[in-house]
mmCIF file of N, CA and C in Angstrom:
data_model
loop_
_atom_site.group_PDB
_atom_site.id
_atom_site.type_symbol
_atom_site.label_atom_id
_atom_site.label_comp_id
_atom_site.label_asym_id
_atom_site.label_seq_id
_atom_site.Cartn_x
_atom_site.Cartn_y
_atom_site.Cartn_z
ATOM 1 N N MET A 589 5.380 -7.922 -13.724
ATOM 2 C CA MET A 589 4.282 -6.908 -14.102
ATOM 3 C C MET A 589 4.816 -5.558 -14.173
ATOM 4 N N ASN A 590 4.175 -4.867 -15.007
ATOM 5 C CA ASN A 590 4.656 -3.537 -15.422
ATOM 6 C C ASN A 590 3.527 -2.490 -15.011
ATOM 7 N N GLY A 591 3.915 -1.236 -14.526
ATOM 8 C CA GLY A 591 3.088 -0.333 -14.211
ATOM 9 C C GLY A 591 3.585 1.008 -14.406
ATOM 10 N N GLN A 592 2.734 2.011 -14.050
ATOM 11 C CA GLN A 592 3.236 3.411 -14.344
ATOM 12 C C GLN A 592 2.160 4.216 -13.702
ATOM 13 N N CYS A 593 2.698 5.496 -13.441
ATOM 14 C CA CYS A 593 1.890 6.615 -12.895
ATOM 15 C C CYS A 593 0.878 7.152 -13.801
ATOM 16 N N LEU A 594 0.258 8.014 -13.367
ATOM 17 C CA LEU A 594 -0.720 8.609 -14.440
ATOM 18 C C LEU A 594 -0.377 9.450 -15.571
ATOM 19 N N CYS A 595 0.731 10.160 -15.209
ATOM 20 C CA CYS A 595 1.459 10.919 -16.397
ATOM 21 C C CYS A 595 2.594 10.129 -17.134
ATOM 22 N N GLY A 596 2.943 8.956 -16.747
ATOM 23 C CA GLY A 596 4.074 8.169 -17.303
ATOM 24 C C GLY A 596 5.353 8.496 -16.933
ATOM 25 N N ALA A 597 5.685 9.427 -15.875
ATOM 26 C CA ALA A 597 6.968 9.837 -15.716
ATOM 27 C C ALA A 597 7.573 8.737 -14.884
ATOM 28 N N VAL A 598 6.973 7.999 -14.146
ATOM 29 C CA VAL A 598 7.417 6.880 -13.375
ATOM 30 C C VAL A 598 6.867 5.774 -13.730
ATOM 31 N N THR A 599 7.882 4.668 -14.136
ATOM 32 C CA THR A 599 7.436 3.415 -14.500
ATOM 33 C C THR A 599 7.857 2.304 -13.472
ATOM 34 N N LEU A 600 7.413 0.981 -13.423
ATOM 35 C CA LEU A 600 7.851 0.109 -12.490
ATOM 36 C C LEU A 600 7.621 -1.402 -13.058
ATOM 37 N N ARG A 601 8.536 -2.015 -12.505
ATOM 38 C CA ARG A 601 8.419 -3.608 -12.906
ATOM 39 C C ARG A 601 8.677 -4.382 -11.600
ATOM 40 N N THR A 602 7.770 -5.391 -11.492
ATOM 41 C CA THR A 602 7.884 -6.464 -10.398
ATOM 42 C C THR A 602 7.455 -7.685 -10.857
ATOM 43 N N GLU A 603 7.725 -8.646 -10.129
ATOM 44 C CA GLU A 603 7.235 -9.991 -10.363
ATOM 45 C C GLU A 603 5.847 -10.102 -10.424
ATOM 46 N N ASP A 604 5.399 -11.068 -11.034
ATOM 47 C CA ASP A 604 3.856 -11.292 -11.158
ATOM 48 C C ASP A 604 3.379 -11.636 -9.915
ATOM 49 N N ALA A 605 2.082 -11.113 -9.567
ATOM 50 C CA ALA A 605 1.422 -11.470 -8.466
ATOM 51 C C ALA A 605 -0.244 -11.151 -8.659
ATOM 52 N N LYS A 606 -1.076 -11.931 -8.129
ATOM 53 C CA LYS A 606 -2.591 -11.881 -8.347
ATOM 54 C C LYS A 606 -3.207 -11.255 -7.029
ATOM 55 N N GLU A 607 -2.527 -11.355 -5.943
ATOM 56 C CA GLU A 607 -3.300 -11.101 -4.662
ATOM 57 C C GLU A 607 -3.184 -9.605 -4.176
ATOM 58 N N ILE A 608 -4.303 -9.125 -3.806
ATOM 59 C CA ILE A 608 -4.491 -7.744 -3.224
ATOM 60 C C ILE A 608 -4.837 -7.752 -1.870
ATOM 61 N N GLY A 609 -4.133 -7.114 -0.989
ATOM 62 C CA GLY A 609 -4.568 -6.891 0.416
ATOM 63 C C GLY A 609 -5.414 -5.476 0.527
ATOM 64 N N ALA A 610 -6.499 -5.289 1.315
ATOM 65 C CA ALA A 610 -7.063 -4.043 1.382
ATOM 66 C C ALA A 610 -6.586 -3.684 2.823
ATOM 67 N N CYS A 611 -6.213 -2.338 2.945
ATOM 68 C CA CYS A 611 -6.031 -1.514 4.392
ATOM 69 C C CYS A 611 -6.961 -0.662 4.503
ATOM 70 N N HIS A 612 -7.401 -0.705 5.657
ATOM 71 C CA HIS A 612 -8.583 0.048 6.121
ATOM 72 C C HIS A 612 -8.069 1.145 7.216
ATOM 73 N N CYS A 613 -6.826 1.188 7.457
ATOM 74 C CA CYS A 613 -6.419 2.319 8.439
ATOM 75 C C CYS A 613 -6.791 3.713 7.989
ATOM 76 N N SER A 614 -6.659 4.589 8.960
ATOM 77 C CA SER A 614 -6.976 6.051 8.637
ATOM 78 C C SER A 614 -5.752 6.640 7.581
ATOM 79 N N TYR A 615 -4.622 6.274 7.837
ATOM 80 C CA TYR A 615 -3.675 6.773 6.946
ATOM 81 C C TYR A 615 -3.868 6.454 5.538
ATOM 82 N N CYS A 616 -4.263 5.095 5.385
ATOM 83 C CA CYS A 616 -4.411 4.776 3.898
ATOM 84 C C CYS A 616 -5.568 5.286 3.266
ATOM 85 N N ARG A 617 -6.782 5.387 4.059
ATOM 86 C CA ARG A 617 -7.928 6.168 3.617
ATOM 87 C C ARG A 617 -7.808 7.511 3.279
ATOM 88 N N ARG A 618 -6.967 8.304 4.140
ATOM 89 C CA ARG A 618 -6.437 9.611 3.933
ATOM 90 C C ARG A 618 -5.650 9.926 2.813
ATOM 91 N N TRP A 619 -4.689 8.838 2.679
ATOM 92 C CA TRP A 619 -3.689 9.029 1.439
ATOM 93 C C TRP A 619 -4.423 8.690 0.207
ATOM 94 N N GLY A 620 -5.358 7.749 0.160
ATOM 95 C CA GLY A 620 -6.064 7.621 -1.098
ATOM 96 C C GLY A 620 -7.217 8.367 -1.358
ATOM 97 N N SER A 621 -8.291 7.639 -1.656
ATOM 98 C CA SER A 621 -9.372 8.369 -2.140
ATOM 99 C C SER A 621 -10.605 8.210 -1.064
ATOM 100 N N GLY A 622 -10.311 8.188 0.086
ATOM 101 C CA GLY A 622 -11.284 7.892 1.176
ATOM 102 C C GLY A 622 -11.781 6.527 1.456
ATOM 103 N N GLY A 623 -11.266 5.653 0.536
ATOM 104 C CA GLY A 623 -11.619 4.258 0.802
ATOM 105 C C GLY A 623 -10.162 3.612 1.179
ATOM 106 N N PRO A 624 -10.234 2.197 0.963
ATOM 107 C CA PRO A 624 -9.023 1.349 1.648
ATOM 108 C C PRO A 624 -8.010 1.459 0.563
ATOM 109 N N LEU A 625 -6.817 1.295 0.923
ATOM 110 C CA LEU A 625 -5.800 1.022 -0.245
ATOM 111 C C LEU A 625 -5.904 -0.382 -0.599
ATOM 112 N N LEU A 626 -5.888 -0.534 -1.759
ATOM 113 C CA LEU A 626 -5.922 -1.861 -2.494
ATOM 114 C C LEU A 626 -4.610 -1.977 -3.048
ATOM 115 N N ALA A 627 -3.625 -2.738 -2.258
ATOM 116 C CA ALA A 627 -2.371 -2.914 -2.931
ATOM 117 C C ALA A 627 -1.801 -4.303 -2.924
ATOM 118 N N VAL A 628 -0.867 -4.519 -3.782
ATOM 119 C CA VAL A 628 -0.347 -5.667 -4.164
ATOM 120 C C VAL A 628 1.102 -5.698 -3.372
ATOM 121 N N HIS A 629 1.177 -6.874 -2.818
ATOM 122 C CA HIS A 629 2.350 -6.980 -1.828
ATOM 123 C C HIS A 629 3.536 -7.554 -2.852
ATOM 124 N N CYS A 630 4.461 -6.694 -2.984
ATOM 125 C CA CYS A 630 5.603 -6.893 -4.167
ATOM 126 C C CYS A 630 6.762 -7.432 -3.706
ATOM 127 N N GLY A 631 7.004 -7.672 -2.276
ATOM 128 C CA GLY A 631 8.320 -7.954 -1.775
ATOM 129 C C GLY A 631 9.322 -6.853 -1.897
ATOM 130 N N THR A 632 10.593 -7.201 -1.914
ATOM 131 C CA THR A 632 11.506 -6.236 -2.029
ATOM 132 C C THR A 632 12.033 -5.902 -3.367
ATOM 133 N N LYS A 633 11.538 -6.661 -4.331
ATOM 134 C CA LYS A 633 12.157 -6.508 -5.785
ATOM 135 C C LYS A 633 11.187 -5.639 -6.699
ATOM 136 N N VAL A 634 11.372 -4.333 -6.640
ATOM 137 C CA VAL A 634 10.645 -3.591 -7.408
ATOM 138 C C VAL A 634 11.712 -2.709 -8.218
ATOM 139 N N GLU A 635 11.584 -2.642 -9.507
ATOM 140 C CA GLU A 635 12.581 -1.619 -10.137
ATOM 141 C C GLU A 635 11.728 -0.467 -10.701
ATOM 142 N N PHE A 636 12.177 0.755 -10.285
ATOM 143 C CA PHE A 636 11.644 2.006 -10.743
ATOM 144 C C PHE A 636 12.463 2.698 -11.731
ATOM 145 N N ASN A 637 11.880 3.295 -12.848
ATOM 146 C CA ASN A 637 12.451 4.270 -13.603
ATOM 147 C C ASN A 637 11.864 5.431 -13.501
ATOM 148 N N GLY A 638 12.521 6.703 -13.795
ATOM 149 C CA GLY A 638 12.046 8.042 -13.447
ATOM 150 C C GLY A 638 12.316 8.290 -12.125
ATOM 151 N N THR A 639 13.018 7.776 -11.161
ATOM 152 C CA THR A 639 13.075 8.070 -9.800
ATOM 153 C C THR A 639 13.378 9.462 -9.527
ATOM 154 N N GLU A 640 13.780 10.132 -10.311
ATOM 155 C CA GLU A 640 13.783 11.635 -10.227
ATOM 156 C C GLU A 640 12.536 12.549 -9.802
ATOM 157 N N GLN A 641 11.299 11.715 -10.339
ATOM 158 C CA GLN A 641 9.969 12.155 -10.119
ATOM 159 C C GLN A 641 9.305 11.641 -9.045
ATOM 160 N N ILE A 642 9.960 10.847 -8.112
ATOM 161 C CA ILE A 642 9.224 10.206 -6.893
ATOM 162 C C ILE A 642 9.707 11.043 -5.777
ATOM 163 N N THR A 643 8.709 11.331 -5.145
ATOM 164 C CA THR A 643 8.712 12.073 -3.748
ATOM 165 C C THR A 643 8.472 10.991 -2.640
ATOM 166 N N VAL A 644 9.247 10.869 -1.577
ATOM 167 C CA VAL A 644 8.867 10.021 -0.590
ATOM 168 C C VAL A 644 8.660 10.696 0.835
ATOM 169 N N TYR A 645 7.603 10.208 1.389
ATOM 170 C CA TYR A 645 6.996 10.894 2.619
ATOM 171 C C TYR A 645 7.101 9.901 3.684
ATOM 172 N N PRO A 646 7.901 10.133 4.734
ATOM 173 C CA PRO A 646 8.079 9.198 6.047
ATOM 174 C C PRO A 646 6.705 9.372 6.714
ATOM 175 N N SER A 647 5.739 8.466 6.385
ATOM 176 C CA SER A 647 4.485 8.495 7.168
ATOM 177 C C SER A 647 4.366 7.952 8.464
ATOM 178 N N SER A 648 5.508 7.286 8.889
ATOM 179 C CA SER A 648 5.651 6.864 10.271
ATOM 180 C C SER A 648 7.004 6.386 10.809
ATOM 181 N N GLU A 649 7.320 5.879 11.878
ATOM 182 C CA GLU A 649 8.648 5.597 12.336
ATOM 183 C C GLU A 649 8.920 4.229 11.581
ATOM 184 N N TRP A 650 8.093 3.613 11.037
ATOM 185 C CA TRP A 650 8.441 2.276 10.406
ATOM 186 C C TRP A 650 8.053 2.095 8.811
ATOM 187 N N ALA A 651 7.474 3.231 8.556
ATOM 188 C CA ALA A 651 7.111 3.145 6.966
ATOM 189 C C ALA A 651 7.174 4.285 6.133
ATOM 190 N N GLU A 652 7.172 4.370 5.005
ATOM 191 C CA GLU A 652 7.158 5.439 4.193
ATOM 192 C C GLU A 652 6.181 5.224 2.866
ATOM 193 N N ARG A 653 5.869 6.281 2.295
ATOM 194 C CA ARG A 653 4.820 6.357 1.188
ATOM 195 C C ARG A 653 5.534 7.182 0.141
ATOM 196 N N ALA A 654 5.244 6.756 -1.091
ATOM 197 C CA ALA A 654 5.807 7.624 -2.141
ATOM 198 C C ALA A 654 4.757 7.931 -3.270
ATOM 199 N N PHE A 655 5.072 8.991 -3.994
ATOM 200 C CA PHE A 655 4.149 9.363 -5.148
ATOM 201 C C PHE A 655 4.905 10.106 -6.070
ATOM 202 N N CYS A 656 4.216 10.198 -7.308
ATOM 203 C CA CYS A 656 4.738 10.868 -8.528
ATOM 204 C C CYS A 656 4.723 12.371 -8.129
ATOM 205 N N LYS A 657 5.917 13.232 -8.355
ATOM 206 C CA LYS A 657 5.744 14.563 -7.891
ATOM 207 C C LYS A 657 4.983 15.405 -9.126
ATOM 208 N N ARG A 658 4.958 14.819 -10.287
ATOM 209 C CA ARG A 658 4.293 15.543 -11.302
ATOM 210 C C ARG A 658 2.843 15.368 -11.309
ATOM 211 N N CYS A 659 2.255 14.222 -11.285
ATOM 212 C CA CYS A 659 0.800 13.886 -11.284
ATOM 213 C C CYS A 659 0.273 13.446 -9.969
ATOM 214 N N GLY A 660 1.020 13.079 -9.041
ATOM 215 C CA GLY A 660 0.415 12.716 -7.685
ATOM 216 C C GLY A 660 0.060 11.290 -7.465
ATOM 217 N N THR A 661 0.247 10.580 -8.576
ATOM 218 C CA THR A 661 -0.059 9.108 -8.297
ATOM 219 C C THR A 661 0.618 8.259 -7.237
ATOM 220 N N HIS A 662 -0.048 7.672 -6.408
ATOM 221 C CA HIS A 662 0.538 7.038 -5.291
ATOM 222 C C HIS A 662 1.194 5.815 -5.951
ATOM 223 N N LEU A 663 2.402 5.544 -5.477
ATOM 224 C CA LEU A 663 3.460 4.470 -6.120
ATOM 225 C C LEU A 663 3.713 3.455 -5.215
ATOM 226 N N TYR A 664 3.774 3.643 -3.887
ATOM 227 C CA TYR A 664 4.085 2.602 -3.012
ATOM 228 C C TYR A 664 3.968 2.805 -1.380
ATOM 229 N N TYR A 665 3.747 2.041 -0.748
ATOM 230 C CA TYR A 665 3.885 1.987 0.685
ATOM 231 C C TYR A 665 4.956 0.960 1.151
ATOM 232 N N LYS A 666 5.967 1.243 1.809
ATOM 233 C CA LYS A 666 7.241 0.480 2.103
ATOM 234 C C LYS A 666 7.486 0.408 3.499
ATOM 235 N N LEU A 667 7.590 -0.733 4.028
ATOM 236 C CA LEU A 667 8.007 -1.014 5.402
ATOM 237 C C LEU A 667 9.605 -0.795 5.405
ATOM 238 N N LEU A 668 9.990 0.016 6.376
ATOM 239 C CA LEU A 668 11.506 0.289 6.387
ATOM 240 C C LEU A 668 12.266 -0.981 7.009
ATOM 241 N N ALA A 669 11.782 -1.599 7.969
ATOM 242 C CA ALA A 669 12.601 -2.755 8.547
ATOM 243 C C ALA A 669 12.894 -3.771 7.369
ATOM 244 N N SER A 670 12.007 -4.166 6.644
ATOM 245 C CA SER A 670 12.107 -5.147 5.687
ATOM 246 C C SER A 670 12.412 -4.876 4.431
ATOM 247 N N GLY A 671 12.089 -3.482 3.999
ATOM 248 C CA GLY A 671 12.164 -3.108 2.696
ATOM 249 C C GLY A 671 11.004 -3.612 1.620
ATOM 250 N N GLU A 672 10.156 -4.152 2.373
ATOM 251 C CA GLU A 672 8.789 -4.772 1.461
ATOM 252 C C GLU A 672 8.173 -3.659 0.886
ATOM 253 N N TYR A 673 7.552 -3.775 -0.363
ATOM 254 C CA TYR A 673 6.832 -2.861 -1.123
ATOM 255 C C TYR A 673 5.371 -3.142 -1.133
ATOM 256 N N PHE A 674 4.429 -2.263 -1.047
ATOM 257 C CA PHE A 674 3.055 -2.602 -1.294
ATOM 258 C C PHE A 674 2.725 -1.524 -2.378
ATOM 259 N N VAL A 675 2.188 -1.870 -3.601
ATOM 260 C CA VAL A 675 2.047 -1.055 -4.634
ATOM 261 C C VAL A 675 0.453 -1.110 -4.974
ATOM 262 N N PRO A 676 -0.047 0.133 -4.966
ATOM 263 C CA PRO A 676 -1.640 0.211 -5.485
ATOM 264 C C PRO A 676 -1.896 -0.475 -6.557
ATOM 265 N N ALA A 677 -2.835 -1.549 -6.563
ATOM 266 C CA ALA A 677 -3.140 -2.159 -7.824
ATOM 267 C C ALA A 677 -3.555 -1.368 -9.146
ATOM 268 N N GLY A 678 -3.948 -0.172 -8.962
ATOM 269 C CA GLY A 678 -4.254 0.576 -10.058
ATOM 270 C C GLY A 678 -3.082 0.978 -10.947
ATOM 271 N N VAL A 679 -2.026 0.797 -10.205
ATOM 272 C CA VAL A 679 -0.691 1.447 -11.068
ATOM 273 C C VAL A 679 -0.321 0.416 -12.100
ATOM 274 N N PHE A 680 -0.586 -0.932 -12.002
ATOM 275 C CA PHE A 680 -0.330 -1.943 -12.727
ATOM 276 C C PHE A 680 -1.174 -1.902 -14.152
ATOM 277 N N ASP A 681 -0.476 -2.195 -15.259
ATOM 278 C CA ASP A 681 -1.170 -2.529 -16.527
ATOM 279 C C ASP A 681 -2.177 -3.692 -16.470
ATOM 280 N N THR A 682 -1.939 -4.541 -15.642
ATOM 281 C CA THR A 682 -3.034 -5.692 -15.619
ATOM 282 C C THR A 682 -3.953 -5.414 -14.460
ATOM 283 N N GLN A 683 -5.000 -5.881 -14.562
ATOM 284 C CA GLN A 683 -6.137 -5.690 -13.452
ATOM 285 C C GLN A 683 -6.521 -7.296 -13.134
ATOM 286 N N ASP A 684 -5.724 -8.329 -13.393
ATOM 287 C CA ASP A 684 -6.095 -9.407 -13.080
ATOM 288 C C ASP A 684 -5.764 -9.811 -11.753
ATOM 289 N N PHE A 685 -6.550 -9.372 -10.773
ATOM 290 C CA PHE A 685 -6.143 -9.355 -9.361
ATOM 291 C C PHE A 685 -7.179 -10.120 -8.582
ATOM 292 N N GLU A 686 -7.121 -10.431 -7.240
ATOM 293 C CA GLU A 686 -8.121 -11.046 -6.375
ATOM 294 C C GLU A 686 -7.725 -10.303 -5.063
ATOM 295 N N ILE A 687 -8.953 -9.625 -4.329
ATOM 296 C CA ILE A 687 -8.628 -9.354 -2.863
ATOM 297 C C ILE A 687 -8.599 -10.707 -2.146
ATOM 298 N N THR A 688 -7.457 -10.851 -1.202
ATOM 299 C CA THR A 688 -7.325 -12.037 -0.549
ATOM 300 C C THR A 688 -7.241 -11.608 1.120
ATOM 301 N N SER A 689 -7.193 -10.455 1.402
ATOM 302 C CA SER A 689 -6.902 -10.162 2.861
ATOM 303 C C SER A 689 -7.362 -8.808 3.104
ATOM 304 N N GLN A 690 -7.752 -8.403 4.356
ATOM 305 C CA GLN A 690 -7.992 -7.106 4.645
ATOM 306 C C GLN A 690 -7.516 -6.819 6.063
ATOM 307 N N ILE A 691 -6.795 -5.709 6.241
ATOM 308 C CA ILE A 691 -6.261 -5.409 7.555
ATOM 309 C C ILE A 691 -6.752 -4.160 8.134
ATOM 310 N N TYR A 692 -6.622 -3.920 9.419
ATOM 311 C CA TYR A 692 -7.177 -2.708 10.110
ATOM 312 C C TYR A 692 -8.658 -2.736 9.980
ATOM 313 N N ILE A 693 -9.352 -3.932 10.133
ATOM 314 C CA ILE A 693 -10.621 -4.178 9.842
ATOM 315 C C ILE A 693 -11.511 -3.521 10.742
ATOM 316 N N ASP A 694 -10.936 -3.362 12.005
ATOM 317 C CA ASP A 694 -11.777 -2.489 13.158
ATOM 318 C C ASP A 694 -11.721 -1.127 13.034
ATOM 319 N N LYS A 695 -10.878 -0.601 11.966
ATOM 320 C CA LYS A 695 -10.828 0.820 11.755
ATOM 321 C C LYS A 695 -11.630 1.310 10.465
ATOM 322 N N LYS A 696 -12.252 0.236 9.759
ATOM 323 C CA LYS A 696 -13.057 0.383 8.573
ATOM 324 C C LYS A 696 -14.175 1.258 8.956
ATOM 325 N N PRO A 697 -14.509 2.359 8.254
ATOM 326 C CA PRO A 697 -15.814 3.129 8.510
ATOM 327 C C PRO A 697 -17.098 2.352 8.188
ATOM 328 N N ASP A 698 -18.030 2.759 8.470
ATOM 329 C CA ASP A 698 -19.424 2.201 8.038
ATOM 330 C C ASP A 698 -19.988 2.363 6.602
ATOM 331 N N PHE A 699 -19.377 3.541 6.108
ATOM 332 C CA PHE A 699 -19.713 3.840 4.726
ATOM 333 C C PHE A 699 -19.432 3.086 3.612
ATOM 334 N N TYR A 700 -18.775 2.001 3.533
ATOM 335 C CA TYR A 700 -18.364 1.053 2.692
ATOM 336 C C TYR A 700 -18.128 -0.355 3.301
ATOM 337 N N ALA A 701 -18.336 -1.239 2.423
ATOM 338 C CA ALA A 701 -18.083 -2.841 2.733
ATOM 339 C C ALA A 701 -17.648 -3.550 1.320
ATOM 340 N N LEU A 702 -16.580 -4.269 1.656
ATOM 341 C CA LEU A 702 -16.209 -5.241 0.569
ATOM 342 C C LEU A 702 -16.973 -6.548 0.586
ATOM 343 N N ALA A 703 -17.559 -6.866 -0.322
ATOM 344 C CA ALA A 703 -18.222 -8.268 -0.547
ATOM 345 C C ALA A 703 -17.436 -9.413 -0.505
ATOM 346 N N ASN A 704 -16.091 -9.261 -0.785
ATOM 347 C CA ASN A 704 -15.128 -10.392 -0.774
ATOM 348 C C ASN A 704 -14.956 -11.024 0.625
ATOM 349 N N ASP A 705 -15.083 -12.350 0.707
ATOM 350 C CA ASP A 705 -14.833 -13.055 1.892
ATOM 351 C C ASP A 705 -13.517 -13.527 2.103
ATOM 352 N N THR A 706 -12.898 -12.568 2.955
ATOM 353 C CA THR A 706 -11.288 -12.655 3.161
ATOM 354 C C THR A 706 -10.938 -12.801 4.469
ATOM 355 N N PRO A 707 -9.743 -13.318 4.892
ATOM 356 C CA PRO A 707 -9.249 -13.290 6.221
ATOM 357 C C PRO A 707 -8.975 -11.675 6.707
ATOM 358 N N THR A 708 -9.404 -11.513 7.908
ATOM 359 C CA THR A 708 -9.125 -9.997 8.447
ATOM 360 C C THR A 708 -8.361 -9.924 9.553
ATOM 361 N N LEU A 709 -7.583 -8.915 9.764
ATOM 362 C CA LEU A 709 -6.866 -8.663 11.002
ATOM 363 C C LEU A 709 -7.228 -7.309 11.591
ATOM 364 N N THR A 710 -7.135 -7.254 12.884
ATOM 365 C CA THR A 710 -7.482 -5.978 13.694
ATOM 366 C C THR A 710 -6.263 -5.120 13.491
ATOM 367 N N GLU A 711 -6.421 -3.912 14.083
ATOM 368 C CA GLU A 711 -5.126 -3.114 14.240
ATOM 369 C C GLU A 711 -3.918 -3.658 15.235
ATOM 370 N N ALA A 712 -4.589 -4.142 16.173
ATOM 371 C CA ALA A 712 -3.674 -5.003 17.145
ATOM 372 C C ALA A 712 -3.118 -6.173 16.724
ATOM 373 N N GLN A 713 -3.671 -6.822 15.813
ATOM 374 C CA GLN A 713 -3.047 -8.030 15.190
ATOM 375 C C GLN A 713 -1.997 -7.681 14.234
ATOM 376 N N VAL A 714 -2.166 -6.490 13.376
ATOM 377 C CA VAL A 714 -1.304 -6.131 12.282
ATOM 378 C C VAL A 714 0.026 -5.581 12.977
ATOM 379 N N LEU A 715 -0.273 -4.778 14.139
ATOM 380 C CA LEU A 715 1.032 -4.251 14.745
ATOM 381 C C LEU A 715 1.830 -5.371 15.477
ATOM 382 N N GLU A 716 1.113 -6.541 15.964
ATOM 383 C CA GLU A 716 1.893 -7.494 16.549
ATOM 384 C C GLU A 716 2.581 -8.203 15.423
ATOM 385 N N LEU A 717 1.940 -8.512 14.295
ATOM 386 C CA LEU A 717 2.474 -9.254 13.135
ATOM 387 C C LEU A 717 3.881 -8.365 12.633
ATOM 388 N N PHE A 718 3.852 -7.196 12.697
ATOM 389 C CA PHE A 718 4.994 -6.198 12.011
ATOM 390 C C PHE A 718 5.912 -5.860 13.154
ATOM 391 N N GLY A 719 5.645 -6.182 14.340
ATOM 392 C CA GLY A 719 6.536 -5.847 15.439
ATOM 393 C C GLY A 719 6.585 -4.344 15.882
ATOM 394 N N VAL A 720 5.470 -3.675 15.547
ATOM 395 C CA VAL A 720 5.345 -2.291 15.784
ATOM 396 C C VAL A 720 4.832 -2.050 17.111
ATOM 397 N N PRO A 721 5.498 -1.097 17.886
ATOM 398 C CA PRO A 721 4.873 -0.610 19.225
ATOM 399 C C PRO A 721 3.622 0.025 19.045
ATOM 400 N N ALA A 722 2.670 -0.098 19.901
ATOM 401 C CA ALA A 722 1.216 0.501 19.800
ATOM 402 C C ALA A 722 1.342 2.000 19.590
ATOM 403 N N ASP A 723 2.263 2.599 20.370
ATOM 404 C CA ASP A 723 2.317 4.225 20.435
ATOM 405 C C ASP A 723 2.805 4.580 18.978
ATOM 406 N N GLU A 724 3.318 3.693 18.265
ATOM 407 C CA GLU A 724 3.837 4.212 16.803
ATOM 408 C C GLU A 724 2.847 4.111 15.579
ATOM 409 N N ALA A 725 1.767 3.440 16.277
ATOM 410 C CA ALA A 725 0.493 3.061 15.239
ATOM 411 C C ALA A 725 0.048 4.249 14.521
ATOM 412 N N PRO A 726 -0.574 4.220 13.298
ATOM 413 C CA PRO A 726 -1.418 5.078 12.754
ATOM 414 C C PRO A 726 -2.499 5.387 13.673
ATOM 415 N N LYS A 727 -3.016 6.711 13.643
ATOM 416 C CA LYS A 727 -4.107 7.271 14.386
ATOM 417 C C LYS A 727 -5.384 7.049 13.616
#
């Protein structure tokens, strides 16, 4: 799959994927547009061009987020321990996706709801899955 930021300064390529996960944690809602981060799990193989335009922000002890420094497009969320990338679905040229999971469901505010019937994980379940100590969790 191919994708790019809003201004085109950063492009990326990754293997094809169809599944999107929705994250409702406060960090993702604050980083995005106030709603969940809808991201494609791209594994560790993502090729970027225009890397000089990428700014990386260490958002926790265990992850970082990146954006285009020219236009502000959110480019990825990356787990540091595994090197796995989660790329916002809107970055990709294709929009042939399906929401298949939701995490931090216990942190989702009441002002929105997704109609998709998906498996859900609470904050505690996500932290356990990723092996993150509770004191390092997003607030």
